[in-house]
């Protein structure tokens, strides 16, 4: 096992990884930007190295400085968390060249799955059902219009390098397509420095259901069942639950096997997620693979009892998976609410600022993964997610009751948050019944703004 791990991230996920390392007896090195000097991850780690100014491109995305910090502190491995460099194949490759273990898959798998148009092609060749569409890259507005006609409207224009719901547009006709092509291209360029786009069929009112995979370096691949992530705003997850109310046990087994097959098709190693869209007739389609730890991994941990971050560390250090598929059982139900510093009354505008008062929920069935404390100043330059509140109950009804109780206890002073908004979601009939798809929350928003 590793002796010392550097965490190339910040916020709650950096804290989450430090905790797993500590439980395994591994020393930790935090890296931080100048504005994160007082951040929780900086304080919790055994050592901390400043890697540059606040702007992410100069610090958390600064490969040279991160690798230097690793060499300087003598860490054997780097955990990239999610976002930032976690899906950067060049970074994974440079780690390897510096003899530092990258806690994740080989750079070749990252590169392959990071190009979503290419990923579709590979999966199609491996007989994995993919969303109908065009495998190549769109070359021009004219080309886009031709391809959309071929596929048949409505279509979705997507950034090949996309992530975090960015660079996605829906088009129901040619006018929308031409506009969407140009705005998606500009957004992709700004967010990912890569403006390549592809087009696929827009699946109407689908569910987003994803499978957690664990794969070791000996060819063993298992799945830890699914997460239901259909409650989304602007193609970004807001609340997730596991298991999904939509899957029958037969469909769960079938999709789990397909997810494993998808991981094997790219010789995948470490933890990863296969995201599917599922239509109301239970047709499922591969959408993308995330080659990293996922934001919503805790709900899977709650229902399976498995620590996914520890599994990542064990796999990366060359240990064989001790878990077999038949060991994986679903027990109870878990829900995660993403708690963001944002103002739901002003179109969820991010609200950085100082936390002047804080009461955090606890008690039976409650888990809080966060990086905030009273007096903490939320910087303006990063993601607005402050915490993840997770509830666990013997069944779905109890998980909802516990989550509502916990949200009711959550008190954050000084900045606006979406805590009350999350509570209101759990009062909605469709959510209570588990009868929602990815279009549900957008419809709620339209009504709210009317
Ligand atoms: P998950 O798939 O785990 O639910 P999200 O899509 O919400 O994750 O993304 C998690 C975090 O990573 C967010 O902060 C998001 O902005 C960021 N992110 C995801 N993909 C990318 C990417 N390709 N480039 C930059 N940031 C990304
Ligand atoms: P990201 O990398 O940003 O997570 P995804 O490809 O996972 O991008 O898509 C994000 C979300 O957009 C999905 O969870 C889903 O709600 C929606 N979406 C993506 N592709 C389609 C599609 N073809 N039809 C309908 N909805 C889609
Ligand atoms: Mg996705």
PDB file of C-alpha atoms in Angstrom, residues 221-225 256-257 260 323-329:
ATOM      1  CA  UNK A 221     -14.608  -6.321 -12.869  1.00  0.00           C
ATOM      2  CA  UNK A 222     -17.636  -5.914 -10.622  1.00  0.00           C
ATOM      3  CA  UNK A 223     -20.481  -3.418 -10.411  1.00  0.00           C
ATOM      4  CA  UNK A 224     -21.994  -1.935  -7.260  1.00  0.00           C
ATOM      5  CA  UNK A 225     -25.469  -1.447  -8.746  1.00  0.00           C
ATOM      6  CA  UNK A 256     -25.087  -4.271 -14.591  1.00  0.00           C
ATOM      7  CA  UNK A 257     -23.680  -6.946 -16.899  1.00  0.00           C
ATOM      8  CA  UNK A 260     -19.188  -4.492 -16.851  1.00  0.00           C
ATOM      9  CA  UNK A 323     -15.061  -8.420  -3.447  1.00  0.00           C
ATOM     10  CA  UNK A 324     -16.869 -10.724  -5.838  1.00  0.00           C
ATOM     11  CA  UNK A 325     -20.074  -9.849  -7.703  1.00  0.00           C
ATOM     12  CA  UNK A 326     -22.064 -12.221  -5.495  1.00  0.00           C
ATOM     13  CA  UNK A 327     -20.871 -10.342  -2.377  1.00  0.00           C
ATOM     14  CA  UNK A 328     -22.581  -7.158  -3.536  1.00  0.00           C
ATOM     15  CA  UNK A 329     -25.988  -6.778  -1.910  1.00  0.00           C
TER      16      UNK A 329
END
